[in-house]
GROMACS .gro file of C-alpha atoms in nm:
model
  333
    1MET     CA    1  -0.002   0.000   0.000
    2GLN     CA    2   0.144   0.335  -0.107
    3LEU     CA    3   0.067   0.686   0.008
    4GLN     CA    4  -0.001   0.788  -0.352
    5GLN     CA    5  -0.264   0.519  -0.382
    6LEU     CA    6  -0.435   0.633  -0.068
    7ALA     CA    7  -0.430   0.998  -0.194
    8TYR     CA    8  -0.590   0.886  -0.525
    9PHE     CA    9  -0.847   0.686  -0.336
   10VAL     CA   10  -0.946   0.978  -0.108
   11ALA     CA   11  -0.969   1.216  -0.409
   12VAL     CA   12  -1.210   0.985  -0.596
   13ALA     CA   13  -1.412   0.917  -0.284
   14GLU     CA   14  -1.460   1.288  -0.226
   15VAL     CA   15  -1.561   1.393  -0.581
   16ARG     CA   16  -1.714   1.051  -0.677
   17HIS     CA   17  -1.564   1.086  -1.030
   18PHE     CA   18  -1.243   0.941  -1.167
   19THR     CA   19  -1.188   1.204  -1.432
   20GLN     CA   20  -1.248   1.495  -1.202
   21ALA     CA   21  -1.025   1.341  -0.934
   22ALA     CA   22  -0.747   1.305  -1.190
   23GLU     CA   23  -0.782   1.664  -1.291
   24LEU     CA   24  -0.767   1.781  -0.933
   25LEU     CA   25  -0.452   1.582  -0.872
   26ARG     CA   26  -0.310   1.680  -1.213
   27VAL     CA   27  -0.244   1.322  -1.320
   28ALA     CA   28  -0.366   1.120  -1.619
   29GLN     CA   29  -0.695   0.949  -1.561
   30PRO     CA   30  -0.568   0.604  -1.673
   31SER     CA   31  -0.278   0.632  -1.430
   32LEU     CA   32  -0.514   0.718  -1.143
   33SER     CA   33  -0.746   0.424  -1.236
   34LYS     CA   34  -0.448   0.189  -1.247
   35GLN     CA   35  -0.331   0.290  -0.901
   36ILE     CA   36  -0.681   0.242  -0.758
   37ARG     CA   37  -0.707  -0.104  -0.908
   38ALA     CA   38  -0.362  -0.191  -0.767
   39LEU     CA   39  -0.487  -0.079  -0.421
   40GLU     CA   40  -0.800  -0.291  -0.454
   41ASN     CA   41  -0.596  -0.593  -0.566
   42GLU     CA   42  -0.365  -0.553  -0.268
   43LEU     CA   43  -0.654  -0.532  -0.027
   44ASN     CA   44  -0.847  -0.802  -0.219
   45VAL     CA   45  -1.168  -0.594  -0.205
   46SER     CA   46  -1.357  -0.356  -0.427
   47LEU     CA   47  -1.348   0.001  -0.289
   48PHE     CA   48  -1.584   0.158  -0.544
   49SER     CA   49  -1.911   0.049  -0.697
   50ARG     CA   50  -1.912   0.166  -1.057
   51ALA     CA   51  -2.272   0.069  -1.152
   52ARG     CA   52  -2.423   0.267  -1.442
   53GLY     CA   53  -2.155   0.535  -1.427
   54ASN     CA   54  -2.228   0.627  -1.070
   55ILE     CA   55  -1.925   0.608  -0.831
   56THR     CA   56  -2.015   0.506  -0.476
   57LEU     CA   57  -1.811   0.361  -0.199
   58THR     CA   58  -1.849  -0.003  -0.107
   59PRO     CA   59  -1.859  -0.099   0.263
   60ALA     CA   60  -1.487  -0.168   0.237
   61GLY     CA   61  -1.431   0.177   0.089
   62GLU     CA   62  -1.644   0.334   0.365
   63ALA     CA   63  -1.424   0.167   0.626
   64LEU     CA   64  -1.101   0.266   0.454
   65LEU     CA   65  -1.182   0.635   0.392
   66PRO     CA   66  -1.150   0.772   0.743
   67LEU     CA   67  -0.832   0.565   0.795
   68ALA     CA   68  -0.682   0.688   0.472
   69LYS     CA   69  -0.755   1.048   0.555
   70ARG     CA   70  -0.595   1.008   0.894
   71ILE     CA   71  -0.282   0.849   0.747
   72LEU     CA   72  -0.249   1.128   0.489
   73ALA     CA   73  -0.305   1.391   0.755
   74ASP     CA   74  -0.036   1.240   0.974
   75VAL     CA   75   0.205   1.240   0.684
   76ASP     CA   76   0.136   1.609   0.621
   77THR     CA   77   0.191   1.685   0.986
   78ALA     CA   78   0.520   1.497   0.984
   79ARG     CA   79   0.630   1.678   0.672
   80LEU     CA   80   0.538   2.016   0.823
   81GLU     CA   81   0.718   1.946   1.144
   82VAL     CA   82   1.037   1.840   0.964
   83GLN     CA   83   1.019   2.150   0.744
   84GLU     CA   84   0.971   2.372   1.052
   85LEU     CA   85   1.266   2.197   1.223
   86VAL     CA   86   1.487   2.262   0.920
   87GLY     CA   87   1.370   2.625   0.928
   88LEU     CA   88   1.448   2.638   1.305
   89LYS     CA   89   1.086   2.708   1.396
   90ARG     CA   90   1.060   2.393   1.607
   91GLY     CA   91   1.301   2.150   1.756
   92ARG     CA   92   1.493   2.067   2.071
   93VAL     CA   93   1.840   2.106   2.208
   94ARG     CA   94   1.950   1.887   2.501
   95LEU     CA   95   2.258   2.056   2.650
   96GLY     CA   96   2.479   1.948   2.934
   97ALA     CA   97   2.698   2.198   3.124
   98THR     CA   98   2.912   2.216   3.436
   99PRO     CA   99   2.771   2.410   3.730
  100SER     CA  100   3.027   2.689   3.691
  101LEU     CA  101   2.904   2.756   3.340
  102CYS     CA  102   2.537   2.731   3.437
  103ALA     CA  103   2.598   2.994   3.702
  104GLY     CA  104   2.806   3.209   3.472
  105LEU     CA  105   2.817   3.248   3.095
  106LEU     CA  106   2.550   2.997   2.987
  107ALA     CA  107   2.252   3.199   3.101
  108ASP     CA  108   2.333   3.488   2.868
  109VAL     CA  109   2.396   3.250   2.579
  110LEU     CA  110   2.064   3.071   2.637
  111ARG     CA  111   1.886   3.409   2.648
  112ARG     CA  112   2.031   3.507   2.312
  113PHE     CA  113   1.948   3.172   2.155
  114HIS     CA  114   1.590   3.176   2.288
  115ASP     CA  115   1.536   3.529   2.151
  116ALA     CA  116   1.656   3.419   1.810
  117TYR     CA  117   1.481   3.083   1.804
  118PRO     CA  118   1.182   3.097   2.041
  119GLY     CA  119   1.027   2.774   1.903
  120ILE     CA  120   1.330   2.558   1.997
  121GLN     CA  121   1.292   2.377   2.326
  122LEU     CA  122   1.595   2.403   2.554
  123ILE     CA  123   1.672   2.131   2.798
  124VAL     CA  124   1.976   2.189   3.026
  125GLU     CA  125   2.135   1.922   3.243
  126GLU     CA  126   2.377   2.039   3.505
  127GLY     CA  127   2.652   1.805   3.624
  128GLY     CA  128   3.017   1.727   3.655
  129SER     CA  129   3.215   1.687   3.339
  130ARG     CA  130   3.259   1.309   3.371
  131ASP     CA  131   2.883   1.265   3.435
  132LEU     CA  132   2.806   1.469   3.124
  133VAL     CA  133   3.044   1.270   2.906
  134ARG     CA  134   2.865   0.951   3.018
  135GLU     CA  135   2.524   1.100   2.932
  136LEU     CA  136   2.650   1.213   2.592
  137THR     CA  137   2.778   0.866   2.505
  138ARG     CA  138   2.439   0.720   2.614
  139GLY     CA  139   2.255   0.956   2.378
  140SER     CA  140   2.077   1.139   2.657
  141LEU     CA  141   2.230   1.473   2.547
  142ASP     CA  142   2.280   1.635   2.208
  143MET     CA  143   2.588   1.821   2.319
  144ALA     CA  144   2.768   1.916   2.636
  145LEU     CA  145   3.027   2.165   2.765
  146VAL     CA  146   3.293   1.936   2.914
  147ILE     CA  147   3.643   1.954   3.050
  148LEU     CA  148   3.942   1.848   2.849
  149PRO     CA  149   4.118   1.612   2.834
  150LEU     CA  150   3.848   1.346   2.828
  151HIS     CA  151   3.907   1.026   3.022
  152GLY     CA  152   3.869   0.685   2.871
  153ASP     CA  153   3.872   0.796   2.507
  154PRO     CA  154   3.490   0.825   2.462
  155PRO     CA  155   3.360   0.842   2.099
  156LEU     CA  156   3.311   1.218   2.106
  157ASP     CA  157   3.408   1.512   1.888
  158THR     CA  158   3.530   1.810   2.088
  159THR     CA  159   3.578   2.176   2.003
  160PRO     CA  160   3.779   2.376   2.265
  161ILE     CA  161   3.599   2.706   2.334
  162LEU     CA  162   3.715   2.838   2.670
  163ARG     CA  163   4.015   2.832   2.905
  164GLU     CA  164   3.953   2.927   3.271
  165TYR     CA  165   4.196   2.960   3.561
  166LEU     CA  166   4.126   2.804   3.888
  167VAL     CA  167   4.141   2.996   4.219
  168VAL     CA  168   4.137   2.905   4.586
  169ALA     CA  169   3.807   3.019   4.736
  170SER     CA  170   3.819   3.128   5.099
  171PRO     CA  171   3.599   3.339   5.327
  172ALA     CA  172   3.626   3.711   5.256
  173GLY     CA  173   3.724   3.941   5.534
  174PRO     CA  174   3.477   4.110   5.775
  175GLY     CA  175   3.284   4.392   5.613
  176ALA     CA  176   3.286   4.231   5.275
  177GLY     CA  177   2.953   4.060   5.327
  178ALA     CA  178   3.109   3.745   5.479
  179PRO     CA  179   3.034   3.597   5.824
  180GLU     CA  180   3.285   3.646   6.103
  181ARG     CA  181   3.589   3.419   6.062
  182SER     CA  182   3.562   3.099   6.264
  183PRO     CA  183   3.864   3.002   6.476
  184ARG     CA  184   3.878   2.685   6.266
  185THR     CA  185   3.899   2.875   5.938
  186PRO     CA  186   4.250   2.810   5.799
  187GLN     CA  187   4.478   3.109   5.763
  188LEU     CA  188   4.628   3.134   5.415
  189PRO     CA  189   4.961   3.301   5.330
  190ARG     CA  190   4.922   3.681   5.274
  191ARG     CA  191   5.019   3.680   4.910
  192SER     CA  192   4.839   3.773   4.585
  193TYR     CA  193   4.873   3.411   4.480
  194LEU     CA  194   4.893   3.061   4.624
  195ARG     CA  195   5.092   2.756   4.541
  196ILE     CA  196   4.967   2.401   4.548
  197GLU     CA  197   5.191   2.341   4.847
  198ASP     CA  198   4.994   2.609   5.040
  199LEU     CA  199   4.699   2.372   5.042
  200GLN     CA  200   4.887   2.108   5.245
  201ASN     CA  201   4.742   2.042   5.592
  202ARG     CA  202   4.452   2.277   5.527
  203PRO     CA  203   4.102   2.135   5.522
  204LEU     CA  204   3.944   2.135   5.178
  205VAL     CA  205   3.583   2.139   5.085
  206MET     CA  206   3.559   1.889   4.806
  207PHE     CA  207   3.315   1.810   4.531
  208ARG     CA  208   3.146   1.480   4.495
  209PRO     CA  209   3.293   1.213   4.256
  210GLY     CA  210   3.210   1.287   3.891
  211TYR     CA  211   3.342   1.648   3.908
  212ASP     CA  212   3.654   1.702   3.705
  213LEU     CA  213   3.755   1.969   3.958
  214ARG     CA  214   3.779   1.700   4.224
  215GLU     CA  215   4.022   1.492   4.023
  216ALA     CA  216   4.224   1.796   3.911
  217THR     CA  217   4.270   1.912   4.271
  218ILE     CA  218   4.360   1.573   4.408
  219SER     CA  219   4.601   1.511   4.122
  220ALA     CA  220   4.775   1.845   4.165
  221CYS     CA  221   4.820   1.787   4.543
  222ARG     CA  222   4.962   1.439   4.489
  223ALA     CA  223   5.200   1.570   4.223
  224ALA     CA  224   5.325   1.820   4.483
  225GLY     CA  225   5.394   1.534   4.717
  226PHE     CA  226   5.105   1.536   4.969
  227GLU     CA  227   4.763   1.390   5.012
  228PRO     CA  228   4.480   1.654   5.045
  229ARG     CA  229   4.280   1.668   5.364
  230PHE     CA  230   3.899   1.698   5.336
  231ALA     CA  231   3.689   1.889   5.583
  232VAL     CA  232   3.370   1.791   5.395
  233GLU     CA  233   3.316   1.631   5.060
  234GLY     CA  234   3.032   1.526   4.836
  235GLY     CA  235   2.873   1.858   4.753
  236GLU     CA  236   2.753   2.026   4.434
  237MET     CA  237   2.893   2.370   4.334
  238ASP     CA  238   2.654   2.586   4.532
  239ALA     CA  239   2.691   2.371   4.844
  240VAL     CA  240   3.072   2.378   4.820
  241LEU     CA  241   3.075   2.760   4.793
  242ARG     CA  242   2.840   2.797   5.089
  243PHE     CA  243   3.050   2.559   5.299
  244VAL     CA  244   3.352   2.776   5.227
  245GLU     CA  245   3.157   3.092   5.315
  246VAL     CA  246   3.080   2.964   5.666
  247GLY     CA  247   3.440   2.865   5.726
  248LEU     CA  248   3.437   2.490   5.694
  249GLY     CA  249   3.741   2.497   5.467
  250ILE     CA  250   3.876   2.626   5.138
  251ALA     CA  251   3.809   2.498   4.786
  252VAL     CA  252   3.962   2.505   4.440
  253VAL     CA  253   3.706   2.645   4.200
  254PRO     CA  254   3.676   2.825   3.868
  255SER     CA  255   3.711   3.202   3.907
  256MET     CA  256   3.384   3.280   3.733
  257VAL     CA  257   3.168   3.120   4.009
  258LEU     CA  258   3.276   3.385   4.261
  259ALA     CA  259   3.104   3.664   4.075
  260GLY     CA  260   2.823   3.805   4.291
  261ARG     CA  261   2.944   3.632   4.607
  262PRO     CA  262   3.086   3.904   4.839
  263GLY     CA  263   3.136   3.644   5.114
  264LEU     CA  264   3.413   3.478   4.918
  265ARG     CA  265   3.759   3.576   4.803
  266GLY     CA  266   3.939   3.404   4.512
  267THR     CA  267   4.318   3.380   4.516
  268PRO     CA  268   4.498   3.267   4.199
  269LEU     CA  269   4.657   2.925   4.225
  270VAL     CA  270   4.997   2.896   4.052
  271LEU     CA  271   5.261   2.625   4.016
  272ALA     CA  272   5.571   2.839   4.014
  273ASP     CA  273   5.664   3.124   4.249
  274ASP     CA  274   5.902   3.296   4.005
  275GLU     CA  275   5.628   3.340   3.743
  276ALA     CA  276   5.393   3.474   4.003
  277ARG     CA  277   5.645   3.727   4.127
  278ARG     CA  278   5.677   3.861   3.774
  279GLY     CA  279   5.303   3.946   3.776
  280ARG     CA  280   5.198   3.669   3.550
  281GLN     CA  281   4.946   3.392   3.613
  282GLY     CA  282   5.218   3.156   3.503
  283PRO     CA  283   5.169   2.781   3.474
  284GLY     CA  284   4.880   2.785   3.713
  285LEU     CA  285   4.595   2.540   3.750
  286LEU     CA  286   4.362   2.592   3.458
  287ARG     CA  287   4.113   2.391   3.261
  288THR     CA  288   3.991   2.388   2.901
  289ILE     CA  289   3.624   2.367   2.825
  290ALA     CA  290   3.507   2.214   2.500
  291LEU     CA  291   3.174   2.169   2.328
  292ALA     CA  292   3.132   1.793   2.270
  293HIS     CA  293   2.892   1.570   2.076
  294ARG     CA  294   2.892   1.207   1.962
  295LYS     CA  295   3.098   1.125   1.652
  296ASP     CA  296   2.842   0.888   1.511
  297VAL     CA  297   2.546   1.126   1.542
  298GLU     CA  298   2.502   1.427   1.311
  299LEU     CA  299   2.411   1.744   1.496
  300THR     CA  300   2.059   1.866   1.428
  301HIS     CA  301   1.995   2.204   1.275
  302ALA     CA  302   1.884   2.334   1.615
  303ALA     CA  303   2.202   2.209   1.784
  304ARG     CA  304   2.419   2.362   1.513
  305ALA     CA  305   2.241   2.693   1.560
  306PHE     CA  306   2.312   2.679   1.931
  307GLN     CA  307   2.681   2.608   1.863
  308GLU     CA  308   2.697   2.912   1.637
  309THR     CA  309   2.521   3.128   1.891
  310LEU     CA  310   2.760   3.021   2.166
  311GLN     CA  311   3.072   3.083   1.956
  312THR     CA  312   2.949   3.422   1.839
  313PHE     CA  313   2.869   3.522   2.196
  314LEU     CA  314   3.215   3.430   2.316
  315VAL     CA  315   3.390   3.623   2.043
  316GLU     CA  316   3.180   3.933   2.105
  317ALA     CA  317   3.227   3.912   2.478
  318ALA     CA  318   3.602   3.879   2.436
  319LEU     CA  319   3.617   4.179   2.206
  320ALA     CA  320   3.404   4.381   2.449
  321GLY     CA  321   3.614   4.272   2.751
  322SER     CA  322   3.308   4.137   2.927
  323LEU     CA  323   3.424   3.776   2.983
  324PRO     CA  324   3.448   3.690   3.353
  325ALA     CA  325   3.783   3.732   3.525
  326GLY     CA  326   4.016   3.446   3.460
  327VAL     CA  327   3.834   3.329   3.147
  328GLU     CA  328   3.980   3.335   2.796
  329THR     CA  329   3.799   3.234   2.476
  330LEU     CA  330   3.961   2.989   2.236
  331VAL     CA  331   3.712   3.068   1.954
  332ASP     CA  332   3.868   3.253   1.668
  333ALA     CA  333   3.716   3.590   1.581
   0.00000   0.00000   0.00000
């Protein structure tokens, strides 16, 4: 059974005349009649009674007509939806992002994309980079902002877009909107920067497993010859920042998450004192953020539009000097 045959059948059923139906469909009448006969042969029933030149539906034709109309209507709906998707009037983007990006740049990017494509549904999943990579490979996300390098060689294409430096978050001093310092709050060296070694024997507030920041901090401490000490662990980004505010410990976080938090101070974390003394960030702890998607799945039109919106936003923000402190774009202008 072919859609064309059903369309011919509905046309004849509505006008009750083969020649007129052929004219409406702009096909030759013999061709239309041939397709109707083929449909009847396939169904092994007569759909029309052709007695004395009058065309009427048989009981089988009466039963088929509403079904055929529904099928053709569904096909038209499907065609329209696909056309609208291609035209970016409808669609869906399932995006994963780390908490630091959700709290920082991403909101402005989503606002711009929504204004340009209001018919596209946006679904955002917040999580640690390793969790997002896992969801990408499972097909639960269309794309995700993840931390490079990826672990385990997942089948993903990645495009680096941002580099952000990490800082040590600690409670701000009195009068800056922070609570009074607890006697247990660790005193940090009074410098404009910190070394990894400065974290030794100081209680850290640590993210739950699945956060790339957790692994980066632990690896850096071990590379410096000591095992980090946790005051509390297992939190998400907001919880970690709040635990630091009340003096439970310090934490290594992206600099952008401290914006709008007067109760916290961010101190650059470097790996070499001589570079820091020269006034440069030096080979500090940093991370590269990439936009990732599965290699074996072609991005939808909507997802590609989001990618373009994100890259354009980053270029414009860099030119305007409005990127958060400690953040550099890797997107070419």
